[in-house]
Tab-separated table of C-alpha atoms in Angstrom:
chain	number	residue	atom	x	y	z
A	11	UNK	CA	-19.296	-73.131	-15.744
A	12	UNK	CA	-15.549	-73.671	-16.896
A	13	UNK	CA	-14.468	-76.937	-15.663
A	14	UNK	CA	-10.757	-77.966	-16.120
A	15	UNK	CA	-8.533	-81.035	-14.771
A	16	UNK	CA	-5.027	-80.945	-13.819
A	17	UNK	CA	-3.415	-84.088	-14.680
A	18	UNK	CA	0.626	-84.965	-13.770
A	19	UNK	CA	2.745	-87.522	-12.591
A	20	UNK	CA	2.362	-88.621	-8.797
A	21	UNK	CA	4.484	-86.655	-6.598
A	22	UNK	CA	4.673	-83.940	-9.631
A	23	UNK	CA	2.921	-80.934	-7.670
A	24	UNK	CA	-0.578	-81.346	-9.122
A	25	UNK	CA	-2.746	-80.526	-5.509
A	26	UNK	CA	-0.325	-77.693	-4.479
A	27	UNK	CA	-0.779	-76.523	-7.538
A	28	UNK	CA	-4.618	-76.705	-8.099
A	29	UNK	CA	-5.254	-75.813	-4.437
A	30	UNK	CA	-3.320	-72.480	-5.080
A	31	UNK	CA	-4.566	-72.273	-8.274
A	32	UNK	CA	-8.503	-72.728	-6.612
A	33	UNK	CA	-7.515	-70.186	-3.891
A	34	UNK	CA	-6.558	-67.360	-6.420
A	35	UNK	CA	-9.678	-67.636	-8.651
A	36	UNK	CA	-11.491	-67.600	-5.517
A	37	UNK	CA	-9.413	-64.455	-4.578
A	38	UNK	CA	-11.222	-62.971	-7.950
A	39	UNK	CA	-14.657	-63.675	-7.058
A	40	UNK	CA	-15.216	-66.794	-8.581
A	41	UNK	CA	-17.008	-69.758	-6.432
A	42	UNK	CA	-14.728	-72.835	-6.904
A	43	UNK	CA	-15.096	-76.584	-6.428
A	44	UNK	CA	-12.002	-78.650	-6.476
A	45	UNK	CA	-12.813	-82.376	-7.336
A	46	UNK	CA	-9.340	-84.249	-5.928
A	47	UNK	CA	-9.271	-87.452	-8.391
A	48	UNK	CA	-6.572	-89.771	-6.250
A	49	UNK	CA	-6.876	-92.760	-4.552
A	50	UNK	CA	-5.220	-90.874	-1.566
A	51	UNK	CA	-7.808	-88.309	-1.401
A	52	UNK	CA	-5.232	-85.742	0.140
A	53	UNK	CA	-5.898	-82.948	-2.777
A	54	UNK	CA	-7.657	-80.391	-0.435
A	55	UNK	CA	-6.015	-80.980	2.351
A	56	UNK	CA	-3.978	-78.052	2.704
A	57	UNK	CA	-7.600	-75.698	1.567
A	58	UNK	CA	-8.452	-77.442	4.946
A	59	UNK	CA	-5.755	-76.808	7.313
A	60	UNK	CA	-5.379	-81.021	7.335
A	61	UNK	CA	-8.454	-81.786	7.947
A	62	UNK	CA	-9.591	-84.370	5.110
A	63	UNK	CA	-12.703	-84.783	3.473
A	64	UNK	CA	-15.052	-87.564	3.786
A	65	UNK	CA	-14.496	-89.503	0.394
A	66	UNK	CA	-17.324	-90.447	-1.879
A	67	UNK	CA	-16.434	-93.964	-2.327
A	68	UNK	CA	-16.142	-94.295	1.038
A	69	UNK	CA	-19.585	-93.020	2.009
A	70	UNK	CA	-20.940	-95.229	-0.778
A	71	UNK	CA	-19.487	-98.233	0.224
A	72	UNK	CA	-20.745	-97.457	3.894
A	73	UNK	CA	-24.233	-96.201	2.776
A	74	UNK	CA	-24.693	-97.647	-0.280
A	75	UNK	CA	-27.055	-94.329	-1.598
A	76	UNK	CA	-28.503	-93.070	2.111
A	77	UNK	CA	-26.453	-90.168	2.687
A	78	UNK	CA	-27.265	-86.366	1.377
A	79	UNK	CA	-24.864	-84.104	-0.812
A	80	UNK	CA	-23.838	-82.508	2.041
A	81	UNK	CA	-22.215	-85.624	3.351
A	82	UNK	CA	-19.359	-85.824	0.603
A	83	UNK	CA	-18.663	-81.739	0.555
A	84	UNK	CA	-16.837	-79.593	2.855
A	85	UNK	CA	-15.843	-75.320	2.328
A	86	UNK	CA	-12.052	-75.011	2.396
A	87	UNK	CA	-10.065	-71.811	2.454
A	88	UNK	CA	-11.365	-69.382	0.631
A	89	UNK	CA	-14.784	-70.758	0.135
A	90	UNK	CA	-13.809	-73.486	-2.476
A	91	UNK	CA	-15.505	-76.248	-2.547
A	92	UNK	CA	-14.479	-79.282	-1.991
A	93	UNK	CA	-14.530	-83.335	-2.808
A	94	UNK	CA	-12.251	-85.978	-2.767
A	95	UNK	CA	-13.218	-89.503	-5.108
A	96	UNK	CA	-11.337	-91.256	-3.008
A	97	UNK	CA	-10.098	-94.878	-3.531
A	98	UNK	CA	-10.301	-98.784	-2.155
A	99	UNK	CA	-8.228	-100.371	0.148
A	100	UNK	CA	-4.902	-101.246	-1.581
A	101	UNK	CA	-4.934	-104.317	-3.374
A	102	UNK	CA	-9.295	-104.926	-3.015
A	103	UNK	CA	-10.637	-103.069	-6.456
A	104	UNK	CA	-9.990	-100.744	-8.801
A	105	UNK	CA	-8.483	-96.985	-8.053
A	106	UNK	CA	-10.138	-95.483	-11.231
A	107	UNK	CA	-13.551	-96.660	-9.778
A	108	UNK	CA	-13.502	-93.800	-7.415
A	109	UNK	CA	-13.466	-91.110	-9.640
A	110	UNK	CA	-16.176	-93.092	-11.864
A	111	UNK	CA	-18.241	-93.158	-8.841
A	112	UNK	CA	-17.616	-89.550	-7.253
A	113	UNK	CA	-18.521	-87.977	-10.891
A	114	UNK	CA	-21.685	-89.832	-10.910
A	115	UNK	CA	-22.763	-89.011	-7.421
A	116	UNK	CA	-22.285	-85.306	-7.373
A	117	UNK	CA	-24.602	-85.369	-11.096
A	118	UNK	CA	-26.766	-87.027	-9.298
A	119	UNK	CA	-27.027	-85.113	-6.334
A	120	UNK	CA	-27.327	-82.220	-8.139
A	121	UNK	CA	-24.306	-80.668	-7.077
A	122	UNK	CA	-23.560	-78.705	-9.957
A	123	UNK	CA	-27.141	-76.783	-9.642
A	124	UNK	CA	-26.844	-76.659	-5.415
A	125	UNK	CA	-23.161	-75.176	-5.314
A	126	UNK	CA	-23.722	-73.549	-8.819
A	127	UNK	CA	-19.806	-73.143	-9.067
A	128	UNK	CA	-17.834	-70.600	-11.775
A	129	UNK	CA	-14.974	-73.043	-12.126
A	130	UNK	CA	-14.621	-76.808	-11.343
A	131	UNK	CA	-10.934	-78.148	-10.880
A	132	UNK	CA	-10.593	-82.094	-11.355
A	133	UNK	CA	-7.043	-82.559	-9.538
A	134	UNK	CA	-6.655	-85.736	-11.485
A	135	UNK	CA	-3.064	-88.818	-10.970
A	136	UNK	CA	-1.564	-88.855	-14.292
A	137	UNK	CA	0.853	-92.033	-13.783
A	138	UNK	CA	-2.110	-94.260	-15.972
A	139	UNK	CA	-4.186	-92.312	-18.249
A	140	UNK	CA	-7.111	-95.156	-18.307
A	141	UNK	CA	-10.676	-96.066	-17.260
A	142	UNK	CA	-11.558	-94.430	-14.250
A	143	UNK	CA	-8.522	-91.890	-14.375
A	144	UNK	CA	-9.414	-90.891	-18.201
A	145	UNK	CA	-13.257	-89.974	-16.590
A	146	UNK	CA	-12.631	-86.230	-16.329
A	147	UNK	CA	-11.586	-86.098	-20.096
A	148	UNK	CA	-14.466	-87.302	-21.364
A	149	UNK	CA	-17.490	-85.245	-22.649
A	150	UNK	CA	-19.708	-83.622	-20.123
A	151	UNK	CA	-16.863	-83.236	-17.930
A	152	UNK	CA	-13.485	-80.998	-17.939
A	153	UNK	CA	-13.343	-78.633	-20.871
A	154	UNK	CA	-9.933	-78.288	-21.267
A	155	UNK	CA	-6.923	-80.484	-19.978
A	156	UNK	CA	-3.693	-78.838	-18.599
A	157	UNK	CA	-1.060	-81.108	-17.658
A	158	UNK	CA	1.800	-80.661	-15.315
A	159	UNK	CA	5.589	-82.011	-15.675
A	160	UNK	CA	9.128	-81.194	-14.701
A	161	UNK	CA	12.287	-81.755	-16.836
A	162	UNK	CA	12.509	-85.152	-15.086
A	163	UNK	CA	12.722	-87.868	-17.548
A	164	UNK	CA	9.611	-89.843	-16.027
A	165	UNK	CA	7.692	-86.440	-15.411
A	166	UNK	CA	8.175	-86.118	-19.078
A	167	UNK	CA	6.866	-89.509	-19.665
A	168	UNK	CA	3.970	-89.499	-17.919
A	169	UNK	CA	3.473	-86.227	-19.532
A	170	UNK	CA	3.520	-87.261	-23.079
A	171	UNK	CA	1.045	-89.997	-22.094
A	172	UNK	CA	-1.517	-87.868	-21.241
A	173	UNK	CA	-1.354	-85.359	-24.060
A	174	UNK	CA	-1.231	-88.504	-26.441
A	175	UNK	CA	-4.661	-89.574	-24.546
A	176	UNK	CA	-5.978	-86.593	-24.827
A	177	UNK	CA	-5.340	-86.234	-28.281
A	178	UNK	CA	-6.742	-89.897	-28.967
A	179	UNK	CA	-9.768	-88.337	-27.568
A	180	UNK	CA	-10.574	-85.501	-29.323
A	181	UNK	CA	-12.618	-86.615	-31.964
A	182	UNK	CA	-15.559	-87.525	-29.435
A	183	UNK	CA	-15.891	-84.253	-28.409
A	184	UNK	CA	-13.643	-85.117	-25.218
A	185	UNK	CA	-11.505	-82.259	-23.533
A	186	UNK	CA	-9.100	-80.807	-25.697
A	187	UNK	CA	-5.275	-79.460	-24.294
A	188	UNK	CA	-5.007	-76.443	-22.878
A	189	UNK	CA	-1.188	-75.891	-22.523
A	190	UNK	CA	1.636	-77.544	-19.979
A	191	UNK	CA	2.614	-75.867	-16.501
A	192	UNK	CA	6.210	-76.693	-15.905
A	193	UNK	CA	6.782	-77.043	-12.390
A	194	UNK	CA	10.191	-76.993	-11.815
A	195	UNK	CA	13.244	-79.356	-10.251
A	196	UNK	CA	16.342	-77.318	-11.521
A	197	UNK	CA	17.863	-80.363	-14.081
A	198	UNK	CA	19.481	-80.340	-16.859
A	199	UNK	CA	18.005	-78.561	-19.865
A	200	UNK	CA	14.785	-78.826	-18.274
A	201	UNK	CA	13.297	-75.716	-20.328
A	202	UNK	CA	14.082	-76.943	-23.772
A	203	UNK	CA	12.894	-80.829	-22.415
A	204	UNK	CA	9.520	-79.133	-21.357
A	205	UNK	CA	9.335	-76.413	-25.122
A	206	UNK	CA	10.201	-79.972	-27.050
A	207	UNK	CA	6.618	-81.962	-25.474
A	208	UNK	CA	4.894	-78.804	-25.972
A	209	UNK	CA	5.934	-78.411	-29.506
A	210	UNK	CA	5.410	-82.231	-30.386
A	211	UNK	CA	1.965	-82.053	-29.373
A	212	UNK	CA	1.614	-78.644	-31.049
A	213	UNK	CA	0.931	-76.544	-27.600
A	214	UNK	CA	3.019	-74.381	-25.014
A	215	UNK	CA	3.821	-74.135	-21.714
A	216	UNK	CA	0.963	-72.287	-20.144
A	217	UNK	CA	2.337	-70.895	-17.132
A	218	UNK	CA	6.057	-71.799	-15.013
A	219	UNK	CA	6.537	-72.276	-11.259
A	220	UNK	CA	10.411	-71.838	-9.154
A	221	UNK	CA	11.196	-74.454	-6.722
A	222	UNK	CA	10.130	-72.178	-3.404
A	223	UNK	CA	10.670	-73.475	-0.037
A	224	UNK	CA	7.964	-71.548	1.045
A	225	UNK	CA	5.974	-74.516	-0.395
A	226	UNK	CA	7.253	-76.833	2.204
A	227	UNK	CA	6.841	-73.939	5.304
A	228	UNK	CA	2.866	-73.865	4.010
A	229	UNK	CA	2.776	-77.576	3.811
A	230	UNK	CA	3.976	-77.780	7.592
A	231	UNK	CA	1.551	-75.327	8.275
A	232	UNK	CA	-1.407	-77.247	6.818
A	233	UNK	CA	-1.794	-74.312	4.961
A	234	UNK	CA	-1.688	-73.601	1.304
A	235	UNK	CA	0.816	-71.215	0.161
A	236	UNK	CA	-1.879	-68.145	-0.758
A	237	UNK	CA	-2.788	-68.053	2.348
A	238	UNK	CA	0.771	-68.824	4.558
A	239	UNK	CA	2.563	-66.185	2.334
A	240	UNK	CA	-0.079	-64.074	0.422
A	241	UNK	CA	1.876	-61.320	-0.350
A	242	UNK	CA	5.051	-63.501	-1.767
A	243	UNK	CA	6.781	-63.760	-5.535
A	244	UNK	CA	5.264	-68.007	-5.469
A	245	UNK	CA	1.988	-66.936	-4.498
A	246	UNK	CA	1.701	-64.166	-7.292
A	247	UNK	CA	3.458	-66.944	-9.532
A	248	UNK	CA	0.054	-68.979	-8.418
A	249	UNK	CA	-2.114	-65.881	-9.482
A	250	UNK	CA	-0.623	-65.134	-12.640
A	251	UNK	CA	-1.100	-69.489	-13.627
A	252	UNK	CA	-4.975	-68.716	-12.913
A	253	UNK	CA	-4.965	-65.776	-14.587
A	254	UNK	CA	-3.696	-67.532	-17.794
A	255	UNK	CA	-5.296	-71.015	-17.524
A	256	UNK	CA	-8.851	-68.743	-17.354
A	257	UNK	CA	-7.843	-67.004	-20.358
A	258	UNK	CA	-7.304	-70.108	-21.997
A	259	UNK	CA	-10.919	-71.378	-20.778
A	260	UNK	CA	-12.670	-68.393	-22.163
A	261	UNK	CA	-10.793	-68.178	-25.311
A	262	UNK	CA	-8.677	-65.562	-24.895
A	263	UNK	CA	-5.073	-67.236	-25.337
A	264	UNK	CA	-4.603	-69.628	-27.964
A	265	UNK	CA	-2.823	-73.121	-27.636
């Protein structure tokens, strides 16, 4: 089982991106579970055609521990899998307590050994790399990290956070860095911004996405791109990112 989270500034791309990304290894005959890790629970939306997914912390807080593995899971386009942590009212307890408790509860439900998935994406919010949001980095968890950024100043930022965390980590045995994915918003010298955080934290950038407003016309679909425009340049851009962040997984690309 390869497991990998996707970590990134809000608003950065991260669940268009994984959801795409989940579609086209599913496309290869892989059985995927995509584990959305944001208080707004809206990362497989689109795999859904808008129709969200009961959160775990939700059903926990409702049912304490009476409600079945089936309860928290729901097939999205494709066949992935999917889950959403989910988060507490704004203002009434803490967001990274979510994904604490959503990890725990599919272990203990045996989800892992029921849905016996290939690949397991943790669409994780990057804007504070601590407690509850660091959970998919730790041991046991993702295998490798990839994060996402734009040549925006505070994409950048939040970037060089997480690859610092992750690098903090890696003497426990944590997840180590798989590469960036620049996800692009057309500023100023946003390549050499992007090839500078790579090289200071001695990786590369993995895999690089256009601005596309065909995003937007599968978003107002409900749809996610792979499956609005299949047969597009974006949605073989998508392909070719899950082509390479498997190769990392399995060892075949170096970063």
């Amino acid at each position: 089982m390869i497991k990998i989270a996707v970590y990134g500034k809000g608003g950065i791309g991260k669940s268009t991106t994984v959801s795409n990304v989940a579609a086209a290894l599913a496309e290869q005959g892989l059985k995927v579970m995509q584990i959305g890790c944001d208080p707004k629970a809206d990362s497989t939306l689109q795999l859904r055609h808008g129709e969200p997914v009961p959160t775990v912390l939700e059903l926990v807080n409702k049912k304490k521990n009476a409600f079945e593995l089936t309860d928290m899971v729901r097939i999205g386009y494709g066949g992935v899998i999917c889950v959403e942590a989910g988060g507490p009212t704004p203002g009434l307890g803490c967001a990274g307590r979510g994904i604490i408790t959503a990890l725990e509860k599919l272990k203990e439900k045996g989800a892992y050994e029921v849905y016996q998935p290939d690949v397991v994406l943790y669409d994780v919010l990057g804007d504070v790399v601590c407690g509850g949001f660091s959970m998919p980095m730790r041991k046991g968890y993702a295998d490798q990290v990839f994060i996402i950024t734009s040549g925006e100043n505070m994409a950048i930022h939040a970037a060089a956070n997480i690859a610092m965390a992750v690098e903090n980590f890696k003497n426990r045995g944590y997840a180590s860095l798989g590469g960036l994915i620049l996800n692009r918003r057309n500023v100023k010298r946003e390549d050499e911004k992007v090839e500078e955080l790579a090289g200071d934290f001695h990786t590369k950038i993995i895999g690089s996405l256009s601005h596309s407003e065909q995003v937007t016309l599968a978003e107002e679909k409900q749809q996610i791109l792979l499956e609005a425009f299949p047969d597009g340049e974006m949605a073989e851009a998508y392909r070719e990112l899950a082509r390479r962040m498997l190769a990392v997984c399995r060892g075949g690309e170096k970063c």
